[in-house]
Short mmCIF file of C-alpha atoms in Angstrom, two decimals:
data_model
loop_
_atom_site.label_atom_id
_atom_site.label_comp_id
_atom_site.label_asym_id
_atom_site.label_seq_id
_atom_site.Cartn_x
_atom_site.Cartn_y
_atom_site.Cartn_z
CA UNK A 335 154.88 124.43 152.52
CA UNK A 336 154.67 126.11 156.09
CA UNK A 337 155.70 124.25 159.30
CA UNK A 338 155.01 125.05 162.79
CA UNK A 339 157.14 123.06 165.69
CA UNK A 340 157.44 123.05 169.28
CA UNK A 341 159.27 122.26 171.52
CA UNK A 342 160.56 123.59 175.13
CA UNK A 343 164.12 122.43 174.37
CA UNK A 344 165.72 125.88 172.36
CA UNK A 345 168.74 123.91 171.05
CA UNK A 346 166.18 121.11 169.78
CA UNK A 347 163.84 124.45 168.51
CA UNK A 348 166.80 125.63 166.56
CA UNK A 349 168.66 122.75 165.22
CA UNK A 350 165.10 121.30 164.20
CA UNK A 351 164.05 124.68 162.41
CA UNK A 352 167.45 125.38 161.25
CA UNK A 353 167.21 122.05 159.59
CA UNK A 354 163.81 122.72 157.64
CA UNK A 355 164.45 125.99 156.53
CA UNK A 356 167.41 124.38 154.67
CA UNK A 357 165.19 121.98 153.04
CA UNK A 358 163.96 125.04 151.93
CA UNK A 359 160.36 125.11 153.95
CA UNK A 360 158.83 127.93 155.68
CA UNK A 361 158.76 127.07 159.52
CA UNK A 362 157.28 129.06 163.12
CA UNK A 363 158.97 128.06 166.09
CA UNK A 364 156.72 127.73 169.76
CA UNK A 365 158.94 126.80 172.82
CA UNK A 366 156.07 124.94 173.68
CA UNK A 367 152.60 123.63 173.12
CA UNK A 368 150.18 126.16 174.62
CA UNK A 369 152.34 129.07 172.19
CA UNK A 370 152.31 126.35 169.34
CA UNK A 371 148.09 125.84 169.81
CA UNK A 372 147.92 130.10 169.98
CA UNK A 373 149.79 130.20 166.76
CA UNK A 374 147.86 127.43 164.77
CA UNK A 375 144.47 128.99 165.51
CA UNK A 376 145.59 131.73 163.68
CA UNK A 377 147.10 130.16 160.74
CA UNK A 378 147.17 127.92 158.67
CA UNK A 379 150.27 124.87 158.94
CA UNK A 380 150.70 122.34 156.73
CA UNK A 381 152.61 120.11 159.43
CA UNK A 382 153.37 120.49 162.63
CA UNK A 383 156.75 118.74 164.41
CA UNK A 384 155.75 118.36 167.60
CA UNK A 385 158.12 117.62 171.31
CA UNK A 386 156.02 114.84 173.36
CA UNK A 387 157.22 115.97 176.87
CA UNK A 388 156.28 119.94 177.07
CA UNK A 389 155.16 122.00 179.80
CA UNK A 390 151.74 122.84 180.29
CA UNK A 391 150.48 121.45 177.30
CA UNK A 392 152.64 117.59 175.82
CA UNK A 393 152.95 116.53 172.64
CA UNK A 394 149.98 113.99 172.31
CA UNK A 395 147.61 116.28 174.43
CA UNK A 396 148.04 119.08 171.80
CA UNK A 397 147.87 116.57 168.87
CA UNK A 398 144.56 116.30 170.05
CA UNK A 399 143.43 119.54 170.67
CA UNK A 400 144.17 120.50 167.06
CA UNK A 401 142.37 117.06 165.75
CA UNK A 402 139.54 118.80 167.17
CA UNK A 403 139.84 122.38 165.46
CA UNK A 404 138.39 122.46 162.07
CA UNK A 405 139.84 123.54 158.62
CA UNK A 406 139.43 122.92 155.69
CA UNK A 407 142.87 121.27 154.87
CA UNK A 408 143.90 118.40 156.17
CA UNK A 409 148.16 118.79 159.05
CA UNK A 410 150.13 116.52 158.65
CA UNK A 411 151.23 115.98 162.47
CA UNK A 412 155.11 114.03 163.59
CA UNK A 413 155.24 113.68 167.56
CA UNK A 414 158.61 113.66 168.17
CA UNK A 415 160.24 112.60 171.34
CA UNK A 416 163.18 110.16 173.13
CA UNK A 417 160.81 107.82 174.59
CA UNK A 418 160.79 104.04 172.87
CA UNK A 419 158.27 101.27 173.18
CA UNK A 420 155.29 100.06 170.94
CA UNK A 421 152.79 101.61 173.86
CA UNK A 422 153.97 105.09 173.45
CA UNK A 423 153.89 104.66 169.45
CA UNK A 424 150.24 103.45 170.13
CA UNK A 425 149.63 106.52 172.49
CA UNK A 426 150.83 109.06 169.27
CA UNK A 427 148.57 107.49 166.59
CA UNK A 428 145.57 107.34 169.29
CA UNK A 429 146.26 110.93 169.20
CA UNK A 430 145.77 111.45 166.21
CA UNK A 431 149.41 111.98 164.89
CA UNK A 432 151.03 110.43 162.03
CA UNK A 433 154.30 110.36 162.29
CA UNK A 434 156.38 109.21 165.27
CA UNK A 435 160.10 110.29 165.27
CA UNK A 436 162.80 109.73 167.74
CA UNK A 437 165.20 111.95 169.38
CA UNK A 438 168.10 113.77 168.00
CA UNK A 439 166.75 113.20 164.91
CA UNK A 440 168.43 112.31 161.42
CA UNK A 441 168.35 115.73 158.98
CA UNK A 442 167.90 112.63 156.24
CA UNK A 443 165.06 110.85 157.84
CA UNK A 444 163.48 114.19 159.03
CA UNK A 445 163.98 115.48 155.13
CA UNK A 446 162.26 111.63 153.90
CA UNK A 447 159.45 112.41 156.88
CA UNK A 448 158.70 115.67 155.49
CA UNK A 449 159.17 114.43 151.23
CA UNK A 450 156.14 111.67 152.58
CA UNK A 451 154.09 114.87 154.58
CA UNK A 452 154.10 116.94 151.42
CA UNK A 453 152.87 113.45 149.04
CA UNK A 454 150.07 112.88 151.82
CA UNK A 455 149.06 116.46 152.08
CA UNK A 456 149.35 116.32 147.75
CA UNK A 457 146.84 113.65 147.73
CA UNK A 458 144.52 114.74 150.42
CA UNK A 459 143.77 118.28 149.14
CA UNK A 460 143.37 117.15 145.08
CA UNK A 461 140.99 114.71 147.25
CA UNK A 462 139.52 117.83 148.99
CA UNK A 463 139.50 119.99 145.49
CA UNK A 464 137.44 116.48 143.66
CA UNK A 465 134.93 116.37 146.92
CA UNK A 466 134.29 120.73 146.36
CA UNK A 467 134.01 119.86 142.70
CA UNK A 468 131.65 117.18 143.29
CA UNK A 469 129.43 119.26 145.44
CA UNK A 470 129.58 122.17 143.50
CA UNK A 471 128.37 119.79 140.44
CA UNK A 472 125.57 117.97 142.87
CA UNK A 473 124.78 120.68 144.07
CA UNK A 474 123.69 122.24 140.78
CA UNK A 475 122.55 118.94 139.44
CA UNK A 476 120.39 119.77 142.29
CA UNK A 477 119.46 123.07 141.44
CA UNK A 478 118.53 122.02 137.66
CA UNK A 479 116.02 118.62 138.99
CA UNK A 480 114.15 121.51 140.93
CA UNK A 481 113.93 124.15 138.01
CA UNK A 482 112.76 120.68 135.84
CA UNK A 483 110.06 119.52 138.58
CA UNK A 484 108.94 123.01 138.44
CA UNK A 485 109.01 122.63 134.87
CA UNK A 486 107.27 119.59 134.70
CA UNK A 487 105.11 120.71 137.22
CA UNK A 488 103.66 123.81 134.87
CA UNK A 489 102.85 121.19 132.17
CA UNK A 490 100.26 119.65 134.42
CA UNK A 491 96.62 121.01 134.46
CA UNK A 492 97.26 124.32 136.54
CA UNK A 493 92.92 124.22 137.22
CA UNK A 494 90.74 122.38 135.56
CA UNK A 495 88.04 123.51 132.61
CA UNK A 496 84.44 124.42 132.73
CA UNK A 497 81.22 122.49 130.85
CA UNK A 498 80.07 124.80 129.81
CA UNK A 499 82.62 127.53 129.81
CA UNK A 500 82.18 130.71 131.65
CA UNK A 501 80.38 128.47 134.71
CA UNK A 502 81.62 128.01 138.04
CA UNK A 503 83.08 125.23 138.67
CA UNK A 504 81.30 123.80 141.73
CA UNK A 505 78.26 124.32 138.52
CA UNK A 506 80.24 122.18 135.54
CA UNK A 507 78.63 119.20 134.46
CA UNK A 508 81.83 117.41 135.07
CA UNK A 509 84.40 118.24 137.89
CA UNK A 510 87.72 116.99 138.02
CA UNK A 511 90.02 115.94 141.03
CA UNK A 512 94.04 114.36 140.48
CA UNK A 513 96.20 113.66 142.81
CA UNK A 514 100.00 113.64 141.61
CA UNK A 515 103.37 111.93 143.82
CA UNK A 516 106.72 111.71 141.78
CA UNK A 517 108.73 108.76 143.51
CA UNK A 518 111.94 111.10 142.20
CA UNK A 519 112.27 114.60 141.69
CA UNK A 520 110.82 114.24 138.58
CA UNK A 521 108.45 111.66 137.07
CA UNK A 522 107.17 109.36 134.28
CA UNK A 523 103.44 109.94 134.42
CA UNK A 524 101.27 112.80 133.58
CA UNK A 525 98.33 113.65 131.93
CA UNK A 526 95.93 116.58 130.54
CA UNK A 527 92.57 117.51 130.85
CA UNK A 528 91.74 119.91 127.83
CA UNK A 529 87.51 121.36 127.00
CA UNK A 530 86.79 120.31 123.23
CA UNK A 531 83.44 122.22 123.38
CA UNK A 532 80.65 122.58 126.15
CA UNK A 533 79.92 119.21 126.08
CA UNK A 534 82.93 117.71 125.28
CA UNK A 535 86.51 117.21 127.59
CA UNK A 536 89.36 115.29 126.71
CA UNK A 537 91.49 113.37 129.04
CA UNK A 538 94.81 111.22 128.93
CA UNK A 539 96.71 109.68 131.10
CA UNK A 540 100.26 108.11 130.46
CA UNK A 541 103.33 106.47 132.08
CA UNK A 542 107.09 106.50 130.34
CA UNK A 543 108.70 103.24 131.13
CA UNK A 544 111.79 104.04 133.62
CA UNK A 545 112.05 107.08 135.77
CA UNK A 546 114.08 110.03 136.70
CA UNK A 547 114.85 112.90 133.94
CA UNK A 548 114.83 110.67 130.56
CA UNK A 549 110.98 109.04 131.63
CA UNK A 550 110.54 113.23 132.53
CA UNK A 551 111.67 114.26 128.53
CA UNK A 552 109.69 112.13 127.05
CA UNK A 553 106.71 112.96 129.18
CA UNK A 554 107.55 116.76 128.01
CA UNK A 555 107.07 115.21 124.28
CA UNK A 556 103.70 114.09 124.72
CA UNK A 557 102.63 116.86 126.32
CA UNK A 558 103.94 118.77 123.15
CA UNK A 559 102.43 116.27 120.95
CA UNK A 560 98.55 116.43 122.35
CA UNK A 561 99.07 119.93 121.38
CA UNK A 562 100.30 119.34 118.04
CA UNK A 563 97.78 116.88 116.86
CA UNK A 564 95.05 119.14 118.67
CA UNK A 565 93.30 118.87 115.23
CA UNK A 566 92.39 115.05 116.10
CA UNK A 567 91.22 115.63 119.88
CA UNK A 568 87.79 114.23 119.65
CA UNK A 569 89.15 111.26 117.90
CA UNK A 570 90.87 109.29 120.54
CA UNK A 571 91.92 106.27 118.11
CA UNK A 572 93.41 108.74 115.99
CA UNK A 573 95.12 110.71 118.77
CA UNK A 574 96.99 107.66 120.19
CA UNK A 575 98.01 106.57 116.28
CA UNK A 576 99.37 110.15 115.51
CA UNK A 577 101.36 110.31 118.86
CA UNK A 578 102.58 106.38 118.02
CA UNK A 579 103.93 107.32 114.91
CA UNK A 580 105.74 110.73 116.20
CA UNK A 581 107.21 109.03 119.32
CA UNK A 582 108.60 106.38 117.35
CA UNK A 583 110.42 108.62 115.00
CA UNK A 584 112.12 109.99 118.15
CA UNK A 585 112.28 106.83 120.24
CA UNK A 586 113.91 104.34 117.96
CA UNK A 587 117.11 106.08 117.90
CA UNK A 588 117.59 105.33 122.05
CA UNK A 589 120.08 102.78 122.87
CA UNK A 590 117.45 100.85 124.77
CA UNK A 591 113.82 100.90 123.79
CA UNK A 592 111.46 102.76 125.58
CA UNK A 593 107.97 103.44 125.75
CA UNK A 594 104.87 104.91 127.56
CA UNK A 595 101.27 103.15 128.31
CA UNK A 596 98.29 105.94 127.59
CA UNK A 597 94.72 106.08 127.80
CA UNK A 598 92.62 108.99 126.44
CA UNK A 599 89.26 109.15 126.69
CA UNK A 600 86.51 111.80 125.62
CA UNK A 601 83.74 112.37 127.76
CA UNK A 602 80.22 113.86 125.76
CA UNK A 603 77.90 114.75 128.21
CA UNK A 604 75.77 115.29 125.13
CA UNK A 605 75.91 111.38 124.29
CA UNK A 606 75.87 110.08 127.78
CA UNK A 607 79.07 109.26 126.45
CA UNK A 608 82.59 107.95 126.99
CA UNK A 609 84.13 107.59 124.09
CA UNK A 610 88.06 105.80 124.75
CA UNK A 611 90.80 104.11 123.06
CA UNK A 612 93.34 102.50 124.99
CA UNK A 613 97.68 102.06 124.34
CA UNK A 614 98.26 99.05 126.92
CA UNK A 615 97.67 101.53 129.97
CA UNK A 616 95.67 100.52 133.33
CA UNK A 617 91.51 100.31 132.39
CA UNK A 618 90.12 103.38 134.69
CA UNK A 619 87.24 102.35 136.89
CA UNK A 620 84.09 103.57 136.03
CA UNK A 621 82.14 104.29 139.50
CA UNK A 622 78.13 103.81 139.72
CA UNK A 623 77.77 106.03 143.07
CA UNK A 624 74.07 105.63 142.86
CA UNK A 625 74.00 101.69 142.45
CA UNK A 626 77.87 101.52 144.05
CA UNK A 627 78.90 99.58 141.11
CA UNK A 628 82.39 99.57 139.97
CA UNK A 629 83.47 98.65 136.04
CA UNK A 630 86.34 98.55 134.66
CA UNK A 631 86.99 100.44 131.74
CA UNK A 632 88.17 97.94 129.44
CA UNK A 633 88.77 97.80 125.53
CA UNK A 634 87.33 93.75 125.27
CA UNK A 635 90.42 93.09 123.82
CA UNK A 636 90.76 96.30 121.38
CA UNK A 637 93.34 97.86 122.89
CA UNK A 638 96.61 98.72 121.15
CA UNK A 639 100.37 98.26 121.96
CA UNK A 640 102.66 100.81 124.51
CA UNK A 641 103.21 104.07 122.93
CA UNK A 642 106.92 104.87 121.00
CA UNK A 643 107.65 100.61 121.06
CA UNK A 644 106.26 99.50 116.52
CA UNK A 645 106.17 101.23 113.65
CA UNK A 646 102.51 100.29 112.81
CA UNK A 647 100.46 100.52 115.98
CA UNK A 648 97.08 101.18 115.20
CA UNK A 649 94.13 101.21 117.56
CA UNK A 650 90.35 101.20 118.57
CA UNK A 651 87.88 103.76 119.19
CA UNK A 652 85.50 101.79 122.02
CA UNK A 653 82.65 103.36 123.41
CA UNK A 654 80.47 103.27 127.30
CA UNK A 655 77.35 104.93 128.67
CA UNK A 656 77.87 107.07 131.28
CA UNK A 657 75.33 108.87 133.35
CA UNK A 658 74.87 111.42 136.25
CA UNK A 659 77.17 110.52 139.65
CA UNK A 660 79.34 107.92 137.78
CA UNK A 661 82.55 108.24 139.15
CA UNK A 662 85.93 107.52 136.63
CA UNK A 663 89.48 106.90 137.63
CA UNK A 664 91.75 106.87 135.54
CA UNK A 665 95.73 105.98 137.13
CA UNK A 666 98.98 104.82 136.67
CA UNK A 667 100.38 101.15 137.46
CA UNK A 668 102.58 102.85 140.41
CA UNK A 669 98.75 102.87 142.41
CA UNK A 670 98.54 99.32 143.21
CA UNK A 671 101.37 97.43 142.08
CA UNK A 672 103.62 98.48 145.45
CA UNK A 673 104.95 95.92 147.68
CA UNK A 674 104.89 95.60 151.51
CA UNK A 675 108.02 94.48 153.80
CA UNK A 676 107.08 91.06 153.45
CA UNK A 677 106.55 91.03 149.76
CA UNK A 678 102.77 91.59 149.74
CA UNK A 679 101.24 93.15 146.16
CA UNK A 680 98.82 96.01 146.61
CA UNK A 681 96.67 94.66 143.67
CA UNK A 682 94.11 96.07 141.08
CA UNK A 683 91.90 94.08 142.87
CA UNK A 684 92.13 95.75 146.30
CA UNK A 685 92.32 99.10 144.97
CA UNK A 686 88.85 98.36 143.41
CA UNK A 687 87.73 96.88 146.79
CA UNK A 688 89.25 99.94 148.45
CA UNK A 689 86.94 102.43 146.19
CA UNK A 690 83.83 100.51 146.93
CA UNK A 691 84.33 101.19 150.70
CA UNK A 692 84.07 105.07 149.49
CA UNK A 693 81.24 105.02 147.42
CA UNK A 694 80.33 108.18 149.14
CA UNK A 695 83.45 110.60 149.73
CA UNK A 696 83.82 113.19 147.33
CA UNK A 697 85.99 112.62 144.58
CA UNK A 698 89.35 114.34 146.15
CA UNK A 699 89.30 113.13 149.67
CA UNK A 700 88.60 109.35 148.17
CA UNK A 701 92.11 110.05 146.02
CA UNK A 702 93.90 111.09 149.05
CA UNK A 703 92.44 108.41 150.83
CA UNK A 704 93.94 105.67 148.13
CA UNK A 705 96.94 106.62 149.01
CA UNK A 706 96.72 107.16 152.24
CA UNK A 707 95.86 103.19 152.72
CA UNK A 708 98.88 102.06 149.76
CA UNK A 709 101.23 104.01 151.83
CA UNK A 710 100.09 102.48 154.89
CA UNK A 711 100.22 99.04 153.19
CA UNK A 712 103.40 99.16 151.81
CA UNK A 713 104.46 100.17 155.90
CA UNK A 714 106.51 103.09 154.72
CA UNK A 715 108.76 101.81 152.18
CA UNK A 716 109.59 104.00 149.66
CA UNK A 717 107.55 103.47 146.77
CA UNK A 718 108.83 102.44 143.25
CA UNK A 719 106.97 103.54 141.35
CA UNK A 720 104.88 107.24 140.21
CA UNK A 721 101.81 107.69 140.97
CA UNK A 722 99.09 109.59 139.12
CA UNK A 723 95.29 109.63 139.46
CA UNK A 724 92.46 111.70 137.84
CA UNK A 725 89.28 111.56 138.97
CA UNK A 726 85.94 112.49 137.11
CA UNK A 727 82.59 113.70 138.68
CA UNK A 728 79.51 113.71 135.50
CA UNK A 729 77.15 116.12 137.61
CA UNK A 730 74.69 116.27 134.74
CA UNK A 731 74.27 115.53 131.46
CA UNK A 732 73.41 118.13 128.58
CA UNK A 733 70.78 118.59 126.35
CA UNK A 734 72.50 120.22 123.46
CA UNK A 735 72.35 118.91 120.52
CA UNK A 736 74.49 115.76 119.80
CA UNK A 737 77.36 116.27 117.45
CA UNK A 738 78.53 114.89 114.22
CA UNK A 739 80.27 111.19 114.63
CA UNK A 740 83.59 110.13 114.50
CA UNK A 741 84.69 109.06 111.57
CA UNK A 742 86.59 105.94 112.52
CA UNK A 743 85.11 102.50 113.20
CA UNK A 744 83.77 102.92 117.00
CA UNK A 745 82.64 99.52 118.74
CA UNK A 746 80.57 99.41 121.62
CA UNK A 747 82.76 98.22 123.55
CA UNK A 748 80.95 96.37 126.68
CA UNK A 749 82.46 97.93 130.38
CA UNK A 750 84.26 94.94 131.93
CA UNK A 751 84.06 94.45 135.76
CA UNK A 752 85.61 92.52 137.33
CA UNK A 753 83.79 90.30 140.40
CA UNK A 754 82.49 91.72 143.28
CA UNK A 755 84.27 91.12 146.62
#
């Protein structure tokens, strides 16, 4: 350990240096405060022993200057003086000193004080090392989360399909818009949009219980399951049933219950209908722009339980008609279960009222404004859940031949609307 001493008294300085060297320490001696400060700036010293009264810059002033300098390792400072009294002790501590010794110093006392300094410096360095390791781990975690976010965003649709295949997006029979807001680096919300034919498209939206990495991992599993069961893509009930079985096989071994809500629909421009199945997910909204009517796409009691929660969950297909200029909005519950500072809640009824006032807006602008309104309602309070919105605009219906019916019982589940407000 290297020690710097500063004392303008030659005898005192030599005795102090000699005593410290006998104890096995490396010592640098300065004859005044200015030279000590110069030496400290050039080298790394663990301990400083400073005489209180020195010409140019005294011990307390030197102590303050030393504390201003940025150092990775802590420097233990002892003020050495012939002054007595509580007030002097307080001055020393206020200047940034760690200890206070009286002249003439006692060799045993000096040894004890330096041993205390060694323990404190050792503890400080262990703390600093721990902080450095923690900082490095946090930086690595941030990098991992950044990569996880990039990968998760890559799982979301990067562009939407046109119907029929090959037409320009502006000429597509159905156009899409989306809005995605993860409350953390990664999200438990996700959606897929897949063209099944020139007249049908499948949309799936899901919300995994919880947030962060655990929820994001499950969304990745679900995204893979959508691809795995692509043969059932035209049958919403079959798709949800298969996904539930696979998720249950994986999630039932988790220590805590894990599940996801989901809504799967197939929009068919040849049949002018929406075929759908619900796994405990918030009911999408259907806006008839021409009439200005807004309704909920409801299974009327035919919805099933969340995905991954029960072994033998069954889901049922329902259908409802769709028309030109219809607007369909799917979303997760983070959109409307938002609390304001006064504990008021942005409810589903408020969401529906907000949609009604924006009947004439383009879908992308409507989604952005809805989110902006909810943020304004929350008065800047951080959202407690992820937010995901997917919108569909029915531009025209198809004259193509009708495809074979889905081989699964389909009920004409009427669309359930909430009362107008």
